[in-house]
XYZ file of C-alpha atoms in Angstrom:
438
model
C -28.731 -35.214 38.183
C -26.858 -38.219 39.972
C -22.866 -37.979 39.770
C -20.909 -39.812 37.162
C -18.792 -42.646 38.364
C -15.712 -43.259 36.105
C -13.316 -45.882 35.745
C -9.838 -45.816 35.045
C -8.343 -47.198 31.891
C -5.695 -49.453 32.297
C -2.299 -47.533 31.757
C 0.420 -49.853 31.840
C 2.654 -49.661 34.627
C 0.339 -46.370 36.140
C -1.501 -48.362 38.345
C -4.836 -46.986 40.227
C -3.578 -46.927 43.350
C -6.902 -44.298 45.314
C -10.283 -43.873 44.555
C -10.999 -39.817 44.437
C -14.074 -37.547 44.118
C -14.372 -34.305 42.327
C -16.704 -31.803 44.063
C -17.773 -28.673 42.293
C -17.445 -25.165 44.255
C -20.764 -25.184 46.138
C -19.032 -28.877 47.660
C -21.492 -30.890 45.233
C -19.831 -34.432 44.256
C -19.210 -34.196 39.643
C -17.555 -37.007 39.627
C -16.362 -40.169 41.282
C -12.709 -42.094 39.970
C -10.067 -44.573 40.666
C -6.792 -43.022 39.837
C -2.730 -43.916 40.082
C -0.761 -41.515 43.015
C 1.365 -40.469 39.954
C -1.234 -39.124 37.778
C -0.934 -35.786 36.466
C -3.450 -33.576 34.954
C -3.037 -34.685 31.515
C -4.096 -38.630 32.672
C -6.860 -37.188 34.212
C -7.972 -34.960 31.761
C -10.175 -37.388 29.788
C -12.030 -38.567 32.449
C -13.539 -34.579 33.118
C -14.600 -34.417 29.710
C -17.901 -34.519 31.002
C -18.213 -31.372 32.852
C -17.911 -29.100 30.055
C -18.228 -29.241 25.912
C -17.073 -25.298 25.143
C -14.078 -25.772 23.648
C -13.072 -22.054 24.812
C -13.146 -23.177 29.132
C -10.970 -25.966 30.483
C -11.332 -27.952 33.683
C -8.836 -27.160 36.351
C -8.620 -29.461 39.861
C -7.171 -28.007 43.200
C -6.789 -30.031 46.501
C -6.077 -28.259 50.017
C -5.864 -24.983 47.348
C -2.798 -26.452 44.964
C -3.303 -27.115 41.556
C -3.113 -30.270 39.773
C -1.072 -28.697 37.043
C 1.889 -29.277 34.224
C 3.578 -32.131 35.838
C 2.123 -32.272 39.566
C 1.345 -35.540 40.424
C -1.904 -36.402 42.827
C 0.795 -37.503 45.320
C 2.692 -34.360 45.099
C -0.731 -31.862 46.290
C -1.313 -34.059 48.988
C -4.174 -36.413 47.845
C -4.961 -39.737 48.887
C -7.486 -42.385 48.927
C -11.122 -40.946 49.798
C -9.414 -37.755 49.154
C -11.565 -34.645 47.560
C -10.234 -32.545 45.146
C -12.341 -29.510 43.843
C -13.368 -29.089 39.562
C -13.560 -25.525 38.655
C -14.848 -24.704 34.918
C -12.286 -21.841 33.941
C -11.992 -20.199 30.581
C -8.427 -20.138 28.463
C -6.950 -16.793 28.591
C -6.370 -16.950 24.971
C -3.651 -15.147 22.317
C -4.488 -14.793 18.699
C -1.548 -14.947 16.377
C -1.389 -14.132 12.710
C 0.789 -15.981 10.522
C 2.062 -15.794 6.583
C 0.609 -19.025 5.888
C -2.747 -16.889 5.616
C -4.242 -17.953 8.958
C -5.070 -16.854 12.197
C -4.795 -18.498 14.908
C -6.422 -18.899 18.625
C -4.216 -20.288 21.631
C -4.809 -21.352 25.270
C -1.763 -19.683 27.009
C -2.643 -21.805 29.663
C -1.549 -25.322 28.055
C -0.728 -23.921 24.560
C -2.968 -25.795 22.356
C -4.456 -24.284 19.460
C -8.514 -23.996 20.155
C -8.864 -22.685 16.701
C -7.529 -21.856 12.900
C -8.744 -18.901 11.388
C -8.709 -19.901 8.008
C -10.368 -17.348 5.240
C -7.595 -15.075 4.076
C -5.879 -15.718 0.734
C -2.516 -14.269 1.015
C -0.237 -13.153 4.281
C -2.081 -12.141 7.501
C -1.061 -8.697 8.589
C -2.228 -8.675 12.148
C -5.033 -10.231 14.504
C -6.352 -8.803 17.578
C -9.652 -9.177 19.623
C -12.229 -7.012 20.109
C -12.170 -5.521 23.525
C -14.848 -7.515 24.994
C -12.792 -10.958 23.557
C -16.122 -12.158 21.762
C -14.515 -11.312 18.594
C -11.505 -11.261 16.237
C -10.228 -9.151 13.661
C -7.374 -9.969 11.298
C -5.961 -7.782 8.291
C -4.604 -9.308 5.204
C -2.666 -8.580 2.066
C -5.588 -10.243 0.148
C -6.547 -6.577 0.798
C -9.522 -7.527 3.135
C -9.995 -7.408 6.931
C -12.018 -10.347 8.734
C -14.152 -10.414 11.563
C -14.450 -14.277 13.195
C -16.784 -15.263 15.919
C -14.400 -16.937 19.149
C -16.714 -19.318 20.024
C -17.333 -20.670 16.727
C -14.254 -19.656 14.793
C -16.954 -18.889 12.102
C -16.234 -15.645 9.721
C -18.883 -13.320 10.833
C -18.179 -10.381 8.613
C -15.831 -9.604 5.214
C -14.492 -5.739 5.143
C -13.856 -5.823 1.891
C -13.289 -1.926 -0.452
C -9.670 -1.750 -0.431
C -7.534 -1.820 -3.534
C -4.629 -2.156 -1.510
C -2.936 -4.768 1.641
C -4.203 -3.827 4.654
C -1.220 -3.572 6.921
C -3.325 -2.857 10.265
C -7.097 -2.979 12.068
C -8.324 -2.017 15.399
C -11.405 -1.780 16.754
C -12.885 0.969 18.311
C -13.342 0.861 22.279
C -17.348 0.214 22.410
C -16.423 -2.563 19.330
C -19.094 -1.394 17.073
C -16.697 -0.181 14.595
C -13.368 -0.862 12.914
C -10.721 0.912 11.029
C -8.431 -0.162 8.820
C -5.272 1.315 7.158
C -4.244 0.223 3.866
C -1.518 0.566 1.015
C -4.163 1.889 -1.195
C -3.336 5.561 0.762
C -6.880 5.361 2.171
C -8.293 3.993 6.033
C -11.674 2.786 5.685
C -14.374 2.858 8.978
C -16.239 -0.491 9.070
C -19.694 -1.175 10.705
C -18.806 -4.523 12.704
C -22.657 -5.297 12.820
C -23.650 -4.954 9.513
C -19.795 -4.931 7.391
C -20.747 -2.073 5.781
C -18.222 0.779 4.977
C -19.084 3.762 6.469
C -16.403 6.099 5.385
C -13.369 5.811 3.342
C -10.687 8.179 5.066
C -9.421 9.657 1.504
C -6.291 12.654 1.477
C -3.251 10.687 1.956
C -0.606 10.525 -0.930
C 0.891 7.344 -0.074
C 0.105 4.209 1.897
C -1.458 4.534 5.052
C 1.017 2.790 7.951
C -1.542 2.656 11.162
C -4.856 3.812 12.092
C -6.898 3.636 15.216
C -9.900 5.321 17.492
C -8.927 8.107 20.383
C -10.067 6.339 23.592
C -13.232 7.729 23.657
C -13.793 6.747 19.740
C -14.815 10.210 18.917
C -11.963 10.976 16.829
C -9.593 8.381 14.415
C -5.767 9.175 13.936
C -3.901 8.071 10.694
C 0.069 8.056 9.606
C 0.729 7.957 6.410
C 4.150 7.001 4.324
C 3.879 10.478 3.098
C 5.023 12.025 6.650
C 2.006 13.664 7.605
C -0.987 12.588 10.457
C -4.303 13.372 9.954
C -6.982 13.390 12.826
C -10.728 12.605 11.870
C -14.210 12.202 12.761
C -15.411 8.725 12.683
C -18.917 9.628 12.014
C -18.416 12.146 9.370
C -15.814 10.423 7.304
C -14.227 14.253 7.242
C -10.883 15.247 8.154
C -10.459 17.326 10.969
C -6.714 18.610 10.803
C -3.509 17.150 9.362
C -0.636 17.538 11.448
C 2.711 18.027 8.982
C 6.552 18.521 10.828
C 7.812 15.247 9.920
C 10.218 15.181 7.229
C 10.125 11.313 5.962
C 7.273 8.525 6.217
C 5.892 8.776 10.069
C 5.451 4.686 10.542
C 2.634 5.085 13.774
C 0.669 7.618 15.362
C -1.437 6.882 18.462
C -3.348 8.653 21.184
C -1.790 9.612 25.099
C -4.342 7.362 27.665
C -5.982 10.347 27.981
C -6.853 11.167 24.284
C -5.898 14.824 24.477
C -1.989 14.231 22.554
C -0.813 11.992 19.210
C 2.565 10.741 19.534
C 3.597 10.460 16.242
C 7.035 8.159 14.865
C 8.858 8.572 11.992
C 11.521 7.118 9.471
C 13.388 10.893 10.042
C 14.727 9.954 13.189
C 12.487 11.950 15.645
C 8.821 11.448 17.380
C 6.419 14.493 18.198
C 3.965 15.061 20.274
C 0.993 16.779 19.071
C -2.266 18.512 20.842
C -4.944 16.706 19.362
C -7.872 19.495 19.468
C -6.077 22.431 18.557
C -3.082 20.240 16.037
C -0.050 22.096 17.829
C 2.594 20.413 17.932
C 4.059 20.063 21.691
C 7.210 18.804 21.122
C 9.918 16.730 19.223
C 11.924 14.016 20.369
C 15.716 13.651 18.889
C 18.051 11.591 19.622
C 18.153 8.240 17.853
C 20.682 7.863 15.430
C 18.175 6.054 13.081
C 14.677 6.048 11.845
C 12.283 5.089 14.199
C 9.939 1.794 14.504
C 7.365 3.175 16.950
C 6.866 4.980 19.931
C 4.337 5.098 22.971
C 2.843 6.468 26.150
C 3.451 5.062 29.795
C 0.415 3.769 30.962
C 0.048 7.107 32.966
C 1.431 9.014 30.251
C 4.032 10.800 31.663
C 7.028 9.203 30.128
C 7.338 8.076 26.358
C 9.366 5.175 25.104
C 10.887 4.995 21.274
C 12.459 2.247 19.490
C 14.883 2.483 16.807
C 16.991 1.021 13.816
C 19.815 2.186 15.689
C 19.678 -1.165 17.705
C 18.057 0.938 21.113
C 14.909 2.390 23.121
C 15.059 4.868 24.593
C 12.710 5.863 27.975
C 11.934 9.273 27.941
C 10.082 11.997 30.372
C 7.828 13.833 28.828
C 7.441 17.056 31.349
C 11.489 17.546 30.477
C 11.789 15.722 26.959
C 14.842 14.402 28.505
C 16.030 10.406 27.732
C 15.554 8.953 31.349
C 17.807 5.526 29.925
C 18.878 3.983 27.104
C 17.708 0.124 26.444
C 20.854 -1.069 24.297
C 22.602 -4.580 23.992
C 20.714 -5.779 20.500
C 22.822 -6.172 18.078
C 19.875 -5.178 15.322
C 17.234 -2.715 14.867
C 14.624 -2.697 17.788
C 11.074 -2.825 16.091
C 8.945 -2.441 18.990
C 9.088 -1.297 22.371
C 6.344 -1.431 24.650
C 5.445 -0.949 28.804
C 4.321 -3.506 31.307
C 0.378 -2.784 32.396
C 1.777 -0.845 35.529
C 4.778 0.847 33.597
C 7.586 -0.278 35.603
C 9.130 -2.803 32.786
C 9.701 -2.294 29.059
C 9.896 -4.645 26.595
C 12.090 -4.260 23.692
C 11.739 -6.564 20.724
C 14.749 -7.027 18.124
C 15.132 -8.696 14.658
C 18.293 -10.549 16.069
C 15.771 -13.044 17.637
C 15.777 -11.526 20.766
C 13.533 -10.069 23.472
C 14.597 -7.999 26.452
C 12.903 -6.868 29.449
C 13.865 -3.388 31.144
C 13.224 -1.952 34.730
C 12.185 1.643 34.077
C 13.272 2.936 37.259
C 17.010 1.314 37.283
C 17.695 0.921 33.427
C 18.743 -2.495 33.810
C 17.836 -5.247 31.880
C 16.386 -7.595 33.970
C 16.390 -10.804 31.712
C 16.706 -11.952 28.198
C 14.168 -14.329 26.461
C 15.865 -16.291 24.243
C 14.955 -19.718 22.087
C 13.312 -18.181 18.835
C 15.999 -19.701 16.070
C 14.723 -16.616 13.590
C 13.516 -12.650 13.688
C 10.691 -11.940 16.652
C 8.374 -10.113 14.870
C 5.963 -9.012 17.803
C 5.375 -9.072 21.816
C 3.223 -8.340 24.087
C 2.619 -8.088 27.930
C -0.020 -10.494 29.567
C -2.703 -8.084 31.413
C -1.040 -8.941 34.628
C 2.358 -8.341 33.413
C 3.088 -11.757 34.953
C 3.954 -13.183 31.374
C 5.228 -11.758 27.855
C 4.081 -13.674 24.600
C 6.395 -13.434 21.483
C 5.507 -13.765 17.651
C 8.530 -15.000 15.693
C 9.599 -15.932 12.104
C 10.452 -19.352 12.647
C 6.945 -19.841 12.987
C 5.952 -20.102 16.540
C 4.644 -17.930 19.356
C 6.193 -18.343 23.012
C 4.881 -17.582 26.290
C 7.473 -16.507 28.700
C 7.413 -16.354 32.576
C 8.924 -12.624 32.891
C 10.092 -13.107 36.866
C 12.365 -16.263 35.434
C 12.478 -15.984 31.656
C 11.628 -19.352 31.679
C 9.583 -20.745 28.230
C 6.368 -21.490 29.504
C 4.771 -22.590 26.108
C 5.311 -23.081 22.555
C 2.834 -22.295 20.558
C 3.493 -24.078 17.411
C 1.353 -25.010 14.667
C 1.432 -22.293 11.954
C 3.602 -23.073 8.644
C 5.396 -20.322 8.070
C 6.192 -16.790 9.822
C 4.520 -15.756 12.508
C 3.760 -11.851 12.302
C 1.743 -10.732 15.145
C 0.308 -12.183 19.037
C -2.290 -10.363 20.713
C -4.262 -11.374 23.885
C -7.686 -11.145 24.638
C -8.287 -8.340 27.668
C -12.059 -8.876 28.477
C -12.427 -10.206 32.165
C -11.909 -13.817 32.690
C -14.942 -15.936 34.230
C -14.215 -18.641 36.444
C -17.748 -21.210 36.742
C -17.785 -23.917 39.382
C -18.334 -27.449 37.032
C -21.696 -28.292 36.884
C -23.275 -31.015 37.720
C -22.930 -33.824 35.119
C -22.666 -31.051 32.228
């Protein structure tokens, strides 16, 4: 097809001072415009419309390689009349929060508008996350059902729907062809994602069932339980394969090393264990909190754990010595979650005092603060890069920091009431040259 030709709107006092053409990557013209030297991206925006209608990619213009971004003018990169400046279709790298106003919701990080509401759930949404190829999301709910939504759509694809209890947590498992869920009814339940059939309710608990979630290879399903023990099991026989008992109050997570051959195991008695998951032995315990824990995890390599704590600290660990590397204090509240950068040389450690901290592992020092939630942070998480840190919060927004500056980089705001979880999609991110006219 022949290129567009657009026209500027008049805008007041913004007056079109060049006439510019957009050029897809293989150097083909999309697009021809008059434009003001101090437009930015957002007063060009409308006019590239055109090149795509997926609500889920967004048009992004480079000249001479910089960005026309945030509040760059076409003056600022360089351009000029005649000038060519280069369309590239680029998907969102998008966050999924879950929110007490019983929605999900999906985000661009990138400009921090809200592509769309997840709206199906009756009563408080638990948690959100995507599936691992980001086609997909799942969110748990105290309506005591679990929700699978298409991304593209933001259709409900699939109701789980058994339990007699909230579900506090689902995950999927790695290939995405199953879920799990852990509920207050004492029971997990293993959920065909194709067909939303229950495949197996995970029954032997005696109290409510805090996490569950698939080994790495998906061969095997972990569960803790309120009533201090772990149990390991096979996802496709529904049976238990060995419960793991040492804890001595309500163990609040259990996960898998990277690996899959340990459980790491937290509990409300103060202590986390590591456990051999074939052969249930337990490997070791780790003391020294002075409160009941909130979680604990592996280094991405899995050779040093990290635990957080109502005693206001995290603590970094080694595994090979069980010895507590450092100690990540200065909250003046319980730390609820603690978690490693992709490449394990920063921590994150996430307070109810509104706060968020980021650690070097290597030096112990806290590197910045992020700070401009007015109420509890309920969640964070590291961008796949590491390059960014999103935070769920109570005063009902997410945030999206820069973690070399601690700058805000976004608000996401739109939810009406708490904000419980944020989770990012990980599949790869596709970047399209704008096609022609489309």
């Amino acid at each position: 097809g022949q290129p567009f030709w657009l026209k500027a709107p008049e805008r007041g006092s913004s007056v079109a001072t060049m006439h510019i053409e957009l050029v897809n990557l293989a150097g083909r013209e999309v697009a021809s415009l008059d434009a003001g030297e101090s437009w930015t991206i957002a007063e060009l925006a409308p006019q590239l419309q055109g090149l795509s209608t997926d609500p889920l990619v967004r048009v992004r213009v480079f000249f001479n390689f910089a960005e026309l971004s945030g509040k760059t003018t076409l003056a600022e990169v360089g351009a000029s009349d005649g000038a060519q400046l280069q369309a590239v279709v680029d998907t969102h790298r998008l966050v999924v929060t879950a929110s007490d106003d019983h929605s999900a919701r999906i985000w661009s990080a990138d400009t921090g508008e809200c592509l769309a509401t997840l709206a199906g759930h009756s009563d408080v949404v638990m948690t959100a996350v995507f599936s691992p190829d980001g086609s997909q999301v799942l969110s748990a709910s105290k309506d005591r059902t679990a929700l699978l939504w298409d991304v593209n759509s933001g259709a409900c694809i699939a109701k789980f729907e058994g339990h007699r209890g909230s579900v506090i947590s689902a995950g999927f498992a790695p290939d995405g062809s199953h879920v799990i869920t852990a509920s207050r009814d004492s029971t997990a339940r293993i959920w065909d994602t194709r067909t939303g059939a229950c495949e197996h309710s995970l029954a032997g608990h005696a109290d409510r069932v805090m996490s569950a979630m698939f080994s790495p290879s998906g061969e095997v399903a972990v569960t803790a339980s309120r009533d201090g023990k772990v149990k390991l099991w096979s996802p496709s026989s529904g049976k238990c394969i060995r419960t793991l008992s040492g804890h001595r109050a309500s163990v609040v997570s259990a996960l898998f090393s990277p690996d899959g051959a340990e459980v790491l195991s937290a509990s409300r008695d103060c202590t986390a264990k590591v456990w051999n998951a074939t052969s249930g032995e337990l490997v070791m315990t780790i003391d020294g909190h002075r409160c009941w824990l909130e979680s604990a995890v592996y280094s991405p390599d899995g050779t040093q754990l990290l635990t957080s704590s109502g005693d206001c600290s995290a603590k970094l660990w080694d595994k090979a010595s069980v010895g507590c590397l450092f100690t990540f204090g200065g909250h003046d509240a319980a730390v609820t979650s603690a978690m490693f950068s992709p490449d394990g040389a920063r921590v994150l450690t996430v307070s109810i005092n509104c706060n968020v901290r980021l650690w070097n592992t290597c030096t112990g020092q806290c590197l910045t603060s992020f700070e401009a939630h007015v109420a509890s942070v309920a969640a964070a998480a590291f961008s796949a890069d590491g390059t960014e840190v999103y935070s769920a919060s109570k005063d009902g927004t997410a945030r999206v920091w820069c973690t070399e500056t601690g700058a805000c980089l976004q608000v996401l705001q739109g939810h009406g009431d708490w904000v419980r979880s944020v989770a990012l999609a990980t599949s790869e991110r596709r970047m399209l040259p704008a096609a022609n006219g489309a």
